Amino acid sequence: MADDDEKERLREAKKVTKQQAFYMKRALDAHKTEDAMKAAATMLGELRTSLLGPRNYYDLYIEVTQELRHLEEFFQAEQANGRKMLELYELVQCAGNVLPRLYLLLTVGSVYIASKEAPSKDILKDMVEMCRGVQHPMRGLFLRNYLSQTSKDKLPDAGSEYEGAGGSTAEAVAFVISNFTEMNKLWVRMQHGGGNRDRERREKERRELRDLVGKNLLVLTQLEGMTLDLYKGTVMPRVLEQVINCKDDIAQPYLLDALIQVFPDEFHVQTLDAFLEACPLLKPTVKIGNVLASLMERL
């Protein structure tokens, strides 16, 4: 699509977003929950487009998710007034289209976790599984990015208010790695749509979106309960497994470099053998020298 056409499409989508956000806020002020949900679902329907490239889609995504904060604040107020979040969690699942339905589910899900009506690990597991309903690569990536953003301060990490009955750091790690794995699969799948002619465009688009996948590794490093044993026994093997199995020229060097950059030196020193054993298993086209240079520089 030509740039001008895409900009026009973005303008139209933002116009609908503003209009539906206005209707949503008006319904929230009147405490008409179902009307607000309908307007929010129509607004979220704009994210179902396939006519925007990554940058313009990101622009639209930011605008739509900022408007969703008003809905989240409403859910928080309802919860404070004694409304059961399970009721709202089930109500949002009546939305017609799968993408709007899942954005609404994740929005109420974050308030549901904060309410502690159910263990955080159970709600997180449900949400990460539900997101499998969107298999379109770019839409799925942004949806899962929203899941990561809305849940990162509600993980059952060591010392957090969600630890104990809500779960443990090991369960927080399992959730983040599950989301990371699915995001990487979607990201790699972008490479295989369309013919050879579009290959350069697809590679450019994928490079623009890589940080969405890498952010998951950053979330893992920020966990208070992240220990060397947990990294050595769970995180590194799972990440390396995903890197090797994806057999992708862009993903393999990027994810290994991200792993090197975000985790502490001490972790790399203690797991150097495992890292070096993984290198020959990469695609022959991957420049292993660059990856190793990055690791040596870090150490």
XYZ file of C-alpha atoms in Angstrom:
299
model
C 0.000 0.000 0.000
C 1.241 3.496 -0.792
C 2.336 5.659 2.166
C -0.398 8.230 1.530
C -3.103 5.550 1.496
C -1.753 4.150 4.744
C -1.692 7.567 6.418
C -5.285 8.156 5.322
C -6.289 4.757 6.748
C -4.565 5.651 10.036
C -6.386 9.002 10.171
C -9.725 7.242 9.639
C -8.941 4.631 12.314
C -7.968 7.320 14.841
C -11.174 9.219 14.086
C -13.288 6.114 14.832
C -11.189 5.494 17.974
C -11.862 9.020 19.316
C -15.554 8.798 18.499
C -16.059 5.377 20.154
C -13.894 6.391 23.141
C -16.254 9.339 23.652
C -19.299 6.999 23.622
C -17.496 4.579 25.967
C -16.681 7.321 28.525
C -20.224 8.705 28.347
C -21.622 5.205 29.062
C -19.135 4.725 31.921
C -20.231 8.020 33.486
C -23.819 6.762 33.333
C -22.753 3.365 34.762
C -24.027 1.577 31.648
C -21.388 -1.152 31.639
C -22.674 -3.110 28.637
C -22.995 0.012 26.460
C -19.445 0.995 27.428
C -18.203 -2.488 26.490
C -19.903 -2.261 23.089
C -18.279 1.092 22.326
C -14.894 -0.221 23.549
C -15.253 -3.329 21.350
C -16.045 -1.156 18.296
C -13.006 1.010 19.083
C -10.812 -2.097 19.474
C -12.175 -3.389 16.171
C -9.928 -0.823 14.458
C -6.950 -2.976 15.507
C -8.268 -5.756 13.258
C -6.899 -3.935 10.196
C -4.318 -5.494 7.865
C -3.813 -2.216 5.982
C -1.199 -0.644 8.281
C 2.544 -1.303 8.506
C 4.182 -1.832 11.937
C 4.885 1.850 12.686
C 1.393 3.099 11.889
C -0.182 0.074 13.582
C 1.898 0.840 16.687
C 0.684 4.462 16.583
C -2.941 3.272 16.492
C -2.304 0.637 19.181
C -0.932 3.294 21.565
C -3.977 5.515 21.044
C -6.480 2.673 21.524
C -4.779 1.219 24.627
C -4.530 4.671 26.238
C -8.313 4.984 25.892
C -8.676 1.527 27.467
C -7.202 2.935 30.674
C -10.524 4.707 31.317
C -12.223 1.306 31.221
C -9.598 -0.154 33.561
C -10.151 2.715 36.030
C -13.899 2.041 35.885
C -13.303 -1.664 36.648
C -11.080 -0.672 39.587
C -13.815 1.608 40.974
C -16.419 -1.160 40.533
C -14.167 -3.608 42.362
C -13.644 -1.111 45.206
C -17.440 -0.847 45.475
C -17.758 -4.589 45.984
C -18.477 -5.837 42.458
C -17.063 -9.302 41.790
C -14.426 -9.254 39.061
C -15.256 -12.792 37.992
C -18.652 -11.460 36.852
C -16.979 -8.796 34.668
C -14.314 -11.261 33.477
C -17.124 -13.462 32.154
C -19.168 -10.526 30.826
C -16.416 -9.240 28.503
C -16.221 -12.656 26.876
C -19.556 -11.965 25.186
C -17.947 -9.481 22.746
C -18.426 -10.670 19.147
C -15.006 -10.503 17.512
C -12.082 -12.348 19.043
C -9.507 -9.511 19.001
C -11.665 -6.880 20.811
C -12.880 -9.604 23.187
C -9.319 -10.505 24.199
C -8.219 -6.902 24.732
C -11.241 -6.443 27.015
C -10.452 -9.722 28.767
C -6.857 -8.637 29.468
C -8.033 -5.226 30.717
C -10.468 -6.677 33.234
C -8.029 -9.547 33.940
C -5.399 -7.179 35.339
C -7.989 -5.745 37.773
C -9.178 -9.286 38.578
C -5.603 -10.217 39.616
C -5.261 -7.045 41.724
C -8.562 -7.879 43.483
C -7.021 -11.209 44.703
C -10.394 -12.922 44.225
C -8.467 -15.760 42.560
C -4.763 -16.741 42.539
C -2.749 -14.589 40.172
C -1.086 -17.669 38.570
C -4.518 -19.081 37.526
C -5.717 -15.866 35.865
C -2.348 -15.348 34.128
C -2.420 -18.901 32.788
C -5.971 -18.434 31.510
C -5.116 -15.141 29.772
C -1.937 -16.398 28.112
C -3.857 -19.420 26.774
C -6.819 -17.317 25.602
C -4.472 -15.174 23.496
C -3.882 -18.192 21.251
C -7.223 -17.217 19.698
C -5.410 -14.575 17.610
C -3.010 -16.164 15.133
C -2.562 -13.186 12.775
C 1.164 -12.413 13.339
C 1.112 -8.636 13.815
C -2.212 -8.450 15.662
C -1.163 -11.356 17.889
C 2.187 -9.716 18.696
C 0.578 -6.476 19.828
C -2.144 -8.279 21.791
C 0.498 -10.280 23.669
C 2.520 -7.111 24.206
C -0.582 -5.640 25.882
C -0.803 -8.773 28.057
C 2.833 -8.295 29.074
C 2.328 -4.579 29.837
C -0.821 -5.017 31.917
C 0.478 -7.997 33.929
C 4.173 -7.264 34.587
C 3.464 -5.587 37.963
C 1.040 -8.360 38.991
C 3.279 -11.417 38.676
C 3.578 -13.766 41.697
C 7.219 -12.776 42.195
C 9.257 -13.187 45.405
C 8.321 -10.487 47.891
C 5.366 -9.248 45.824
C 1.824 -9.099 47.185
C 0.856 -11.869 44.733
C 3.389 -14.405 46.052
C 2.239 -17.321 48.204
C -1.416 -18.156 47.510
C -1.109 -16.281 44.186
C 1.874 -18.371 43.053
C 5.664 -18.205 43.059
C 8.548 -16.771 41.007
C 8.733 -20.107 39.132
C 5.110 -19.602 38.014
C 5.823 -15.984 37.043
C 8.726 -17.262 34.900
C 6.523 -19.947 33.309
C 3.954 -17.286 32.346
C 6.513 -14.877 30.826
C 8.304 -17.647 28.903
C 5.001 -18.977 27.586
C 4.114 -15.496 26.288
C 7.636 -15.029 24.886
C 7.500 -18.375 23.037
C 4.159 -17.579 21.390
C 5.305 -14.056 20.458
C 8.472 -15.403 18.858
C 6.447 -17.919 16.812
C 4.164 -15.133 15.549
C 7.159 -12.898 14.786
C 8.949 -15.647 12.822
C 5.752 -16.475 10.937
C 5.673 -12.925 9.524
C 8.648 -13.934 7.368
C 6.642 -16.556 5.501
C 3.665 -14.531 4.245
C 3.646 -13.381 0.595
C 6.123 -14.130 -2.195
C 9.863 -13.571 -2.612
C 9.290 -10.083 -4.009
C 8.073 -8.862 -0.621
C 10.923 -10.459 1.312
C 12.846 -7.232 1.941
C 9.719 -5.423 3.119
C 8.878 -8.302 5.482
C 12.402 -8.346 6.908
C 12.259 -4.573 7.481
C 8.868 -4.894 9.220
C 10.155 -7.716 11.406
C 13.195 -5.723 12.497
C 10.848 -2.878 13.484
C 8.886 -5.269 15.716
C 11.720 -7.236 17.322
C 11.744 -5.286 20.591
C 8.181 -6.435 21.324
C 9.553 -9.984 21.591
C 12.755 -9.007 23.419
C 10.870 -7.089 26.132
C 9.816 -10.413 27.662
C 13.436 -11.193 28.528
C 13.685 -7.796 30.220
C 10.617 -8.638 32.354
C 12.375 -11.853 33.467
C 15.520 -9.993 34.575
C 13.410 -7.606 36.664
C 11.926 -10.406 38.787
C 13.132 -10.167 42.403
C 13.155 -13.954 42.655
C 15.334 -14.462 39.560
C 18.277 -16.521 40.818
C 21.211 -18.137 39.052
C 19.633 -21.575 39.662
C 16.344 -20.488 38.095
C 18.182 -18.969 35.126
C 20.399 -22.039 34.701
C 17.662 -24.626 35.186
C 14.648 -23.010 33.481
C 15.105 -19.663 31.755
C 18.221 -20.269 29.674
C 17.291 -23.809 28.487
C 13.776 -22.667 27.492
C 15.024 -19.555 25.668
C 17.795 -21.480 23.873
C 15.297 -24.188 22.889
C 13.054 -21.553 21.324
C 15.991 -19.847 19.588
C 17.302 -23.094 18.070
C 13.884 -24.465 17.061
C 12.700 -21.301 15.307
C 15.437 -21.730 12.623
C 15.224 -18.068 11.655
C 18.034 -15.800 10.415
C 16.675 -12.654 12.113
C 15.392 -14.163 15.374
C 18.407 -16.294 16.306
C 21.118 -13.574 16.495
C 18.700 -10.967 17.912
C 17.419 -13.181 20.747
C 20.880 -14.447 21.700
C 22.156 -10.867 21.816
C 19.117 -9.836 23.913
C 19.854 -12.713 26.315
C 23.479 -11.549 26.591
C 22.555 -7.899 27.183
C 19.755 -8.213 29.735
C 21.035 -10.878 32.164
C 23.919 -10.268 34.613
C 27.543 -11.150 33.779
C 27.665 -13.664 36.625
C 24.846 -15.682 34.993
C 26.748 -15.805 31.685
C 30.020 -16.892 33.329
C 28.219 -19.759 35.097
C 26.398 -20.930 31.942
C 29.084 -20.336 29.321
C 29.371 -24.027 28.369
C 25.637 -24.352 27.643
C 25.704 -21.156 25.582
C 28.683 -22.332 23.506
C 27.085 -25.749 22.959
C 24.003 -24.033 21.473
C 25.982 -21.956 18.941
C 26.748 -24.775 16.426
C 23.014 -25.623 16.402
C 22.095 -22.252 14.874
C 21.394 -21.853 11.166
C 24.630 -21.898 9.115
C 23.756 -18.434 7.757
C 23.831 -16.873 11.255
C 27.088 -15.018 11.937
C 28.065 -16.757 15.195
C 31.222 -14.617 15.406
C 29.114 -11.495 15.998
C 27.141 -13.224 18.765
C 30.321 -14.443 20.497
C 31.966 -11.003 20.130
C 28.942 -9.492 21.884
C 29.256 -12.039 24.700
C 32.999 -11.459 25.116
C 32.477 -7.701 25.152
C 29.843 -8.118 27.880
C 32.155 -10.264 29.993
